[in-house]
CSV table of C-alpha atoms in Angstrom, one decimal:
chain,number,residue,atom,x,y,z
A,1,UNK,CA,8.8,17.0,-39.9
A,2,UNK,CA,9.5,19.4,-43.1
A,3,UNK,CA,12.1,21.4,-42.7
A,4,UNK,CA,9.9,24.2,-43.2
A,5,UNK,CA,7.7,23.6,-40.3
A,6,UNK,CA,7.7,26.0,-37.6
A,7,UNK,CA,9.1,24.4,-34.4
A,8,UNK,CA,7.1,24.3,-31.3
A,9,UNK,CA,8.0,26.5,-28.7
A,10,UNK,CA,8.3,25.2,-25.4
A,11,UNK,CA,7.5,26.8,-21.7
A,12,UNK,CA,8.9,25.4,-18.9
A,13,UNK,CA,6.2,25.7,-15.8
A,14,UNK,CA,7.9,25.8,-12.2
A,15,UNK,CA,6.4,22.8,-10.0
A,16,UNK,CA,5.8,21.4,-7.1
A,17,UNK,CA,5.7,17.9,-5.3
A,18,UNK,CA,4.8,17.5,-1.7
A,19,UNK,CA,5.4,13.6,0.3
A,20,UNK,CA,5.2,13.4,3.9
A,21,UNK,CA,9.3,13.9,4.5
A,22,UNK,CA,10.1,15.7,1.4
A,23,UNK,CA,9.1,18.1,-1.4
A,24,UNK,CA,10.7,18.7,-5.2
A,25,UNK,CA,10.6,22.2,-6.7
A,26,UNK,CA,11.6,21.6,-10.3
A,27,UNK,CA,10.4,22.9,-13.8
A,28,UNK,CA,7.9,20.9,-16.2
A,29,UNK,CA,8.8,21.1,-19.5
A,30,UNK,CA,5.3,21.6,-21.7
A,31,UNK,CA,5.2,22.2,-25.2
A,32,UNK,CA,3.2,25.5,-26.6
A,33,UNK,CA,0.1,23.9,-27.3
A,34,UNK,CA,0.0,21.7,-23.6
A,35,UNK,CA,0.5,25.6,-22.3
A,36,UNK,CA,-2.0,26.9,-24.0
A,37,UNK,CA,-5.2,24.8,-24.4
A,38,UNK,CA,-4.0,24.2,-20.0
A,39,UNK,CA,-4.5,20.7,-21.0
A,40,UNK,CA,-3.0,19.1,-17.6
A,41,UNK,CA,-6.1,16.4,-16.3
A,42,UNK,CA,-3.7,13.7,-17.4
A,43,UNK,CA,0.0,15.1,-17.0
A,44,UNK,CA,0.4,13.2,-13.5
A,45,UNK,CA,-2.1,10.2,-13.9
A,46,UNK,CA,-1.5,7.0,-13.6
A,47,UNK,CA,0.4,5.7,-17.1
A,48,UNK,CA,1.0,1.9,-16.8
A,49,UNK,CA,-1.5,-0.3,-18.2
A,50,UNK,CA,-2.8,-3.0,-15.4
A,51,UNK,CA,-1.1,-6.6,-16.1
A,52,UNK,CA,-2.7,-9.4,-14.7
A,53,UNK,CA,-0.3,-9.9,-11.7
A,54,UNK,CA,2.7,-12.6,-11.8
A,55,UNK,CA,3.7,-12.2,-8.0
A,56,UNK,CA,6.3,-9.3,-9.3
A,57,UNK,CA,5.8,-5.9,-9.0
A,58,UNK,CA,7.0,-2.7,-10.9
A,59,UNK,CA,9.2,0.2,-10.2
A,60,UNK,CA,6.6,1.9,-10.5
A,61,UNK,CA,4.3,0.2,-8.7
A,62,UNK,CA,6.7,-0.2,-5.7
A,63,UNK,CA,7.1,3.4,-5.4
A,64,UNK,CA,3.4,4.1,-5.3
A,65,UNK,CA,3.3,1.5,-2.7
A,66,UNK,CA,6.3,3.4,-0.7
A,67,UNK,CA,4.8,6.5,-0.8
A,68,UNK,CA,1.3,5.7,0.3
A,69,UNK,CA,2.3,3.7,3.5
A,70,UNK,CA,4.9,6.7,4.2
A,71,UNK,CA,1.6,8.9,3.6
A,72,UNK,CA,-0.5,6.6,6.1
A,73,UNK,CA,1.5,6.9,8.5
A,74,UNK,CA,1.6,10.4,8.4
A,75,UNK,CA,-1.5,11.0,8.7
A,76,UNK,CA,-2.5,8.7,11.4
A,77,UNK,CA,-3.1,10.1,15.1
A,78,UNK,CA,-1.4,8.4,17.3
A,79,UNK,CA,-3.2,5.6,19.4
A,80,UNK,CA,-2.4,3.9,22.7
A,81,UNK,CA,-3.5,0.6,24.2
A,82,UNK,CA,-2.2,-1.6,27.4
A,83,UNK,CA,-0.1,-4.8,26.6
A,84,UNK,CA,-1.2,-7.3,29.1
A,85,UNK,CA,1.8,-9.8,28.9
A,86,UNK,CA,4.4,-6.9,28.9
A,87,UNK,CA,2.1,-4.6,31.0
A,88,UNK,CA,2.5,-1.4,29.7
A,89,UNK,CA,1.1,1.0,27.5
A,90,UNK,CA,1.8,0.6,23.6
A,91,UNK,CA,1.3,4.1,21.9
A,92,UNK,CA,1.6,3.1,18.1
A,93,UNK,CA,0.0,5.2,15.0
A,94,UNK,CA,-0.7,1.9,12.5
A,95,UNK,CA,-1.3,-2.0,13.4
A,96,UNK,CA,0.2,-4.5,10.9
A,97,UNK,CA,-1.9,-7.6,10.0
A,98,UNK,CA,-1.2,-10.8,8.8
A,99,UNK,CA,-4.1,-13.4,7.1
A,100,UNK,CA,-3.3,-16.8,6.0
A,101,UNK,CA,-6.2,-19.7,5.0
A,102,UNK,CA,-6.2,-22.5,7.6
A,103,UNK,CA,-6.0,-25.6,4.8
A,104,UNK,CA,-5.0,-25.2,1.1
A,105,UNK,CA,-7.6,-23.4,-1.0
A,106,UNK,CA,-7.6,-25.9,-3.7
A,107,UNK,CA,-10.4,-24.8,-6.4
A,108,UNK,CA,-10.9,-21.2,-5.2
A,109,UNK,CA,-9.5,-18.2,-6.9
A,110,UNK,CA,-7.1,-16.0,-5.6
A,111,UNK,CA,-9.9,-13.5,-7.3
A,112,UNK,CA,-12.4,-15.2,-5.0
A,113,UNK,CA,-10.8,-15.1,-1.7
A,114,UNK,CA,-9.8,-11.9,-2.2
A,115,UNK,CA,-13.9,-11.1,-2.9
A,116,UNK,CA,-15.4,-13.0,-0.6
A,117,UNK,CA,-12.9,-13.0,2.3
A,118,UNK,CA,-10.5,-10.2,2.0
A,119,UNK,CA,-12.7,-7.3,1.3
A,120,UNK,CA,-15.7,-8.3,3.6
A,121,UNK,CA,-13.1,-8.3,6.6
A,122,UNK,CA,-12.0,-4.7,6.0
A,123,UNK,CA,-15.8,-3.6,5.8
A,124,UNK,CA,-16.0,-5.8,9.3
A,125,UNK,CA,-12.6,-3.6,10.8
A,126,UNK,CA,-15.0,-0.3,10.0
A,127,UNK,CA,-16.8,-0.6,13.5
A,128,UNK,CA,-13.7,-0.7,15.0
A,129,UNK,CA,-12.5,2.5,13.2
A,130,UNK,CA,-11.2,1.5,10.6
A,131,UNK,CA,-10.3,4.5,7.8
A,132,UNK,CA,-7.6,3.9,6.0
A,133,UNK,CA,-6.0,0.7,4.9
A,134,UNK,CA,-2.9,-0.8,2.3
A,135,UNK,CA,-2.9,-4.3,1.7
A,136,UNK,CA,-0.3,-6.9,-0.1
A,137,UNK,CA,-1.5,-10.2,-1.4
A,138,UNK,CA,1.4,-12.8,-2.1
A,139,UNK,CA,1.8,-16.6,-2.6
A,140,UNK,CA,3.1,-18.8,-0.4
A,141,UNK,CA,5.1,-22.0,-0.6
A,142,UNK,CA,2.4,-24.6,0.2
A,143,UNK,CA,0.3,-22.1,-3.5
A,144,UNK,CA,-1.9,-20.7,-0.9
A,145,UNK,CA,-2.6,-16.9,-1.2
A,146,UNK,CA,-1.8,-14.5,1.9
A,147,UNK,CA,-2.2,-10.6,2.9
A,148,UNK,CA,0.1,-8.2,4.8
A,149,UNK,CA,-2.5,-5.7,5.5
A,150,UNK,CA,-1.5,-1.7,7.1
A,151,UNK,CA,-4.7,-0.6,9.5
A,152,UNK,CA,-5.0,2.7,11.3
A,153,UNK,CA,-7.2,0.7,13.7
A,154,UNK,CA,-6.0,-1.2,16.7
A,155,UNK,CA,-8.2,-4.7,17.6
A,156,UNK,CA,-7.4,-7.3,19.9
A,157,UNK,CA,-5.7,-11.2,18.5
A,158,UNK,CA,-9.1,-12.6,19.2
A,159,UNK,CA,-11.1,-10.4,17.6
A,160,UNK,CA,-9.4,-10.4,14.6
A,161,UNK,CA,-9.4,-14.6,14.7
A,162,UNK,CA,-13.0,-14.4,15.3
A,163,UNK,CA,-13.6,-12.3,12.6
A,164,UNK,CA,-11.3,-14.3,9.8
A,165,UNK,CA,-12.5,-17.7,11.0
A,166,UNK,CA,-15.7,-16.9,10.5
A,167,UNK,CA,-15.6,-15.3,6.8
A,168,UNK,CA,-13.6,-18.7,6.0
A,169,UNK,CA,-16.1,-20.9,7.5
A,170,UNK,CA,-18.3,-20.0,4.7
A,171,UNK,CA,-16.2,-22.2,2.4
A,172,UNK,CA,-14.7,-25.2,3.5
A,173,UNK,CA,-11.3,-24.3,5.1
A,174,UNK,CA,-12.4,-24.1,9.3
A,175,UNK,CA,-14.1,-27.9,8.7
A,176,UNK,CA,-11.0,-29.4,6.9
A,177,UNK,CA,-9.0,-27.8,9.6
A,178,UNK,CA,-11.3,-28.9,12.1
A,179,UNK,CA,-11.1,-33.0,10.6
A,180,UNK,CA,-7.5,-33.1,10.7
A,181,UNK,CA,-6.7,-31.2,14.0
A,182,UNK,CA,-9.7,-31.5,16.2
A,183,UNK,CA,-10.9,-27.8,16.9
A,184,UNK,CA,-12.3,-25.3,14.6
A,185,UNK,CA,-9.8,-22.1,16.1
A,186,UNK,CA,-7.2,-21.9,14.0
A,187,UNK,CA,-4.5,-19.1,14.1
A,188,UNK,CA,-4.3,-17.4,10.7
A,189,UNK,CA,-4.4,-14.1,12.1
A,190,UNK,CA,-1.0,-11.8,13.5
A,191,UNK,CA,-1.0,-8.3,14.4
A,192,UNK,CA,1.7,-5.8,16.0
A,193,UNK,CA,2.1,-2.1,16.7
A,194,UNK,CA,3.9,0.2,14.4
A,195,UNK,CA,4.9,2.5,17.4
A,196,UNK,CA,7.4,4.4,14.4
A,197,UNK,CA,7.9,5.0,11.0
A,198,UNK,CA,11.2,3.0,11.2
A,199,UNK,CA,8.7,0.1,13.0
A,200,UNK,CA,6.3,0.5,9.7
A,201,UNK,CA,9.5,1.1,6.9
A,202,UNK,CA,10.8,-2.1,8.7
A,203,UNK,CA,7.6,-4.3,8.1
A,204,UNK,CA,7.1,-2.5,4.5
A,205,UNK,CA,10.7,-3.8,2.8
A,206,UNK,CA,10.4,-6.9,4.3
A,207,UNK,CA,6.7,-8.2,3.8
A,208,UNK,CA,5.3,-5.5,1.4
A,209,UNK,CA,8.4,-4.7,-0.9
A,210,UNK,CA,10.7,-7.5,-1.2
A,211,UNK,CA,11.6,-8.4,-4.6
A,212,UNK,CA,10.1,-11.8,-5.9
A,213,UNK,CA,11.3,-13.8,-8.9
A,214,UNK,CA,8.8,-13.8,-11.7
A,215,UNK,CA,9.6,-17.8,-12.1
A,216,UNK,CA,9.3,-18.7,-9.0
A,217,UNK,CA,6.1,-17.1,-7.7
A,218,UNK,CA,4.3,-18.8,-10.6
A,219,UNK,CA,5.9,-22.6,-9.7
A,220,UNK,CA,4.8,-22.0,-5.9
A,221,UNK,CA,1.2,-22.9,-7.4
A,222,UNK,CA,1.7,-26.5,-8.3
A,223,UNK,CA,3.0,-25.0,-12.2
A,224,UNK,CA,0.2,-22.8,-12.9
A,225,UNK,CA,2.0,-20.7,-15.5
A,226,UNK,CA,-1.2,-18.8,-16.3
A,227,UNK,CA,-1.8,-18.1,-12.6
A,228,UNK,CA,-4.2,-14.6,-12.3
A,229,UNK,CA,-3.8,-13.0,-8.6
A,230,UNK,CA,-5.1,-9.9,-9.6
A,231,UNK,CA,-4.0,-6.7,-8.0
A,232,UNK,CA,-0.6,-6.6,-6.7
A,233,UNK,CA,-1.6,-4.4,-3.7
A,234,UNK,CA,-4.3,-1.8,-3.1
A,235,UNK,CA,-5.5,0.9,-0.7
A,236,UNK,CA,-8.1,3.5,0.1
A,237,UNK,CA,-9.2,5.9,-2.1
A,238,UNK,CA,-8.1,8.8,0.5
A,239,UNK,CA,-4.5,7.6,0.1
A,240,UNK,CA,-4.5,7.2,-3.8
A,241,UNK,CA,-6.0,10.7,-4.3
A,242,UNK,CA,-3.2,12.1,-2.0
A,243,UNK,CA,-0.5,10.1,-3.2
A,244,UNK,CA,-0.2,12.1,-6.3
A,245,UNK,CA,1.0,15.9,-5.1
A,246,UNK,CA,2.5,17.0,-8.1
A,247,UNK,CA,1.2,20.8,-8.8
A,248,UNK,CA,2.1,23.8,-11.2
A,249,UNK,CA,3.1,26.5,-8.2
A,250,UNK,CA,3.1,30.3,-7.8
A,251,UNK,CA,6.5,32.4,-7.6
A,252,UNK,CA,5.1,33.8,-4.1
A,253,UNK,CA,4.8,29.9,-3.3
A,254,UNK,CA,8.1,29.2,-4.3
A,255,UNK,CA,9.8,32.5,-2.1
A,256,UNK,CA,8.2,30.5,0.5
A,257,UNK,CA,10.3,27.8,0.3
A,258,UNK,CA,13.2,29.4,-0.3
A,259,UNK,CA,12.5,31.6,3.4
A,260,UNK,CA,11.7,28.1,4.7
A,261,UNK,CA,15.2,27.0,3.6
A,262,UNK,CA,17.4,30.1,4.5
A,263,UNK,CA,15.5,29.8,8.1
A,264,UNK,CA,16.9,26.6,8.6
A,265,UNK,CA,13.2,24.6,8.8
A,266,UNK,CA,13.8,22.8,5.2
A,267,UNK,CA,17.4,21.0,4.3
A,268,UNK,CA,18.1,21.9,0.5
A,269,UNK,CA,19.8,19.6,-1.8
A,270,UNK,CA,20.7,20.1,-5.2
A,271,UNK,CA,20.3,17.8,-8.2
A,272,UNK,CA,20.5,18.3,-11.8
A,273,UNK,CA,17.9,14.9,-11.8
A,274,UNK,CA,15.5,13.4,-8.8
């Protein structure tokens, strides 16, 4: 810059973020001209340019992840159902699910399953009310590809067997299983209750979240360095477009968190960085 430029001034613009358990009140630093032209469309959007997907995930991503199954859950009525083997009533707010393929998936795609079996089971979960959903794909050790799927839905074992043994009938898995076992019902298919959030924070770190080694997701697929999963993880739209609550706020907005905090409803904590 010469050093006869005029410097930039800079506003700082007081802000907002709201998550389920939480909320930050800080300042945003803009410069003069961000203030003025009000040019803000991107200021919160989504920065990281997609990677096709090693089995590892970001900080980033993990945090987007956190914060939209903290975000399901708080939005989810509460349901209840009977448990017939420990007869008595369940009252839960999300179901967990687990899908794995019956035989190995040899020349299919993880791409493919995730088009042609994945995504035509959630449309199938609709009828059973089915809104809102997060899902996780991963490897497993035998190279096979696997979901850990959140639902704010509640359906029977059998059900949800029926439903994934038929959508993998249409390739060759449920006949291979069939030659080698003697019955075409095989159980790919787990769900249980998340009765609370510690119940769904549980099932998140350990099936959703834990951290994988670069190096040895990509060997679990016979050596296929250049191994394309696709997406990490995904959800609903509803949850993405809530996920991100960031917002320039009003001093009238920001008296009302302070009278929030002084009448004991909000916990305050101070930090010179969150």
């Amino acid at each position: 810059m010469s050093p006869h430029a005029k410097p930039s001034a800079v506003s700082y613009v007081p802000t907002i973020k709201i998550s389920p358990a939480y909320l930050v009140q800080y300042f945003t630093r803009l410069s003069e001209s961000e203030y003025r032209k009000n040019n803000y469309a991107n200021f919160f959007g989504e920065k990281e340019k997609p990677k096709p997907y090693s089995g590892e995930m970001s900080a980033g991503s993990r945090k987007r992840l956190r914060e939209a199954c903290e975000l399901m859950f708080e939005i989810t009525d509460e349901k209840r159902y009977i448990d017939r083997k420990q007869k008595r009533e369940i009252v839960y707010k999300i179901g967990f699910l687990t899908l794995t393929l019956a035989t190995p998936q040899e020349h299919l795609t993880d791409r493919q399953l995730k088009e042609e079996l994945l995504a035509p089971f959630l449309r199938k979960l609709k009828r059973f009310g089915l809104v809102n959903y997060i899902w996780k794909a991963e490897l497993q050790k035998n190279g096979n590809i696997h979901f850990h799927i959140f639902v704010d839905c509640w359906i029977g074992h059998r059900e949800i067997r029926k439903i994934w043994n038929r959508l993998q009938a249409k390739f060759h898995f449920i006949s291979s299983f069939a030659n080698k076992h003697g019955h075409f019902n095989p159980n790919g298919t787990d769900i249980k209750p998340c009765e609370n959030m510690a119940k769904a924070c549980y099932y998140m770190r350990k099936y959703m979240m834990k951290p994988v080694d670069k190096e040895e997701q990509l060997n679990l697929g016979e050596g296929e360095k250049s191994r394309d999963l696709g997406k990490t993880w995904d959800c609903t739209v509803n949850l993405k477009e809530r996920n991100d609550t960031a917002d320039f706020a009003t001093e009238a907005e920001f008296k009302m968190i302070d009278d929030a905090v002084h009448s004991g409803n909000l916990k305050e904590t101070k930090l010179d960085y969150a």
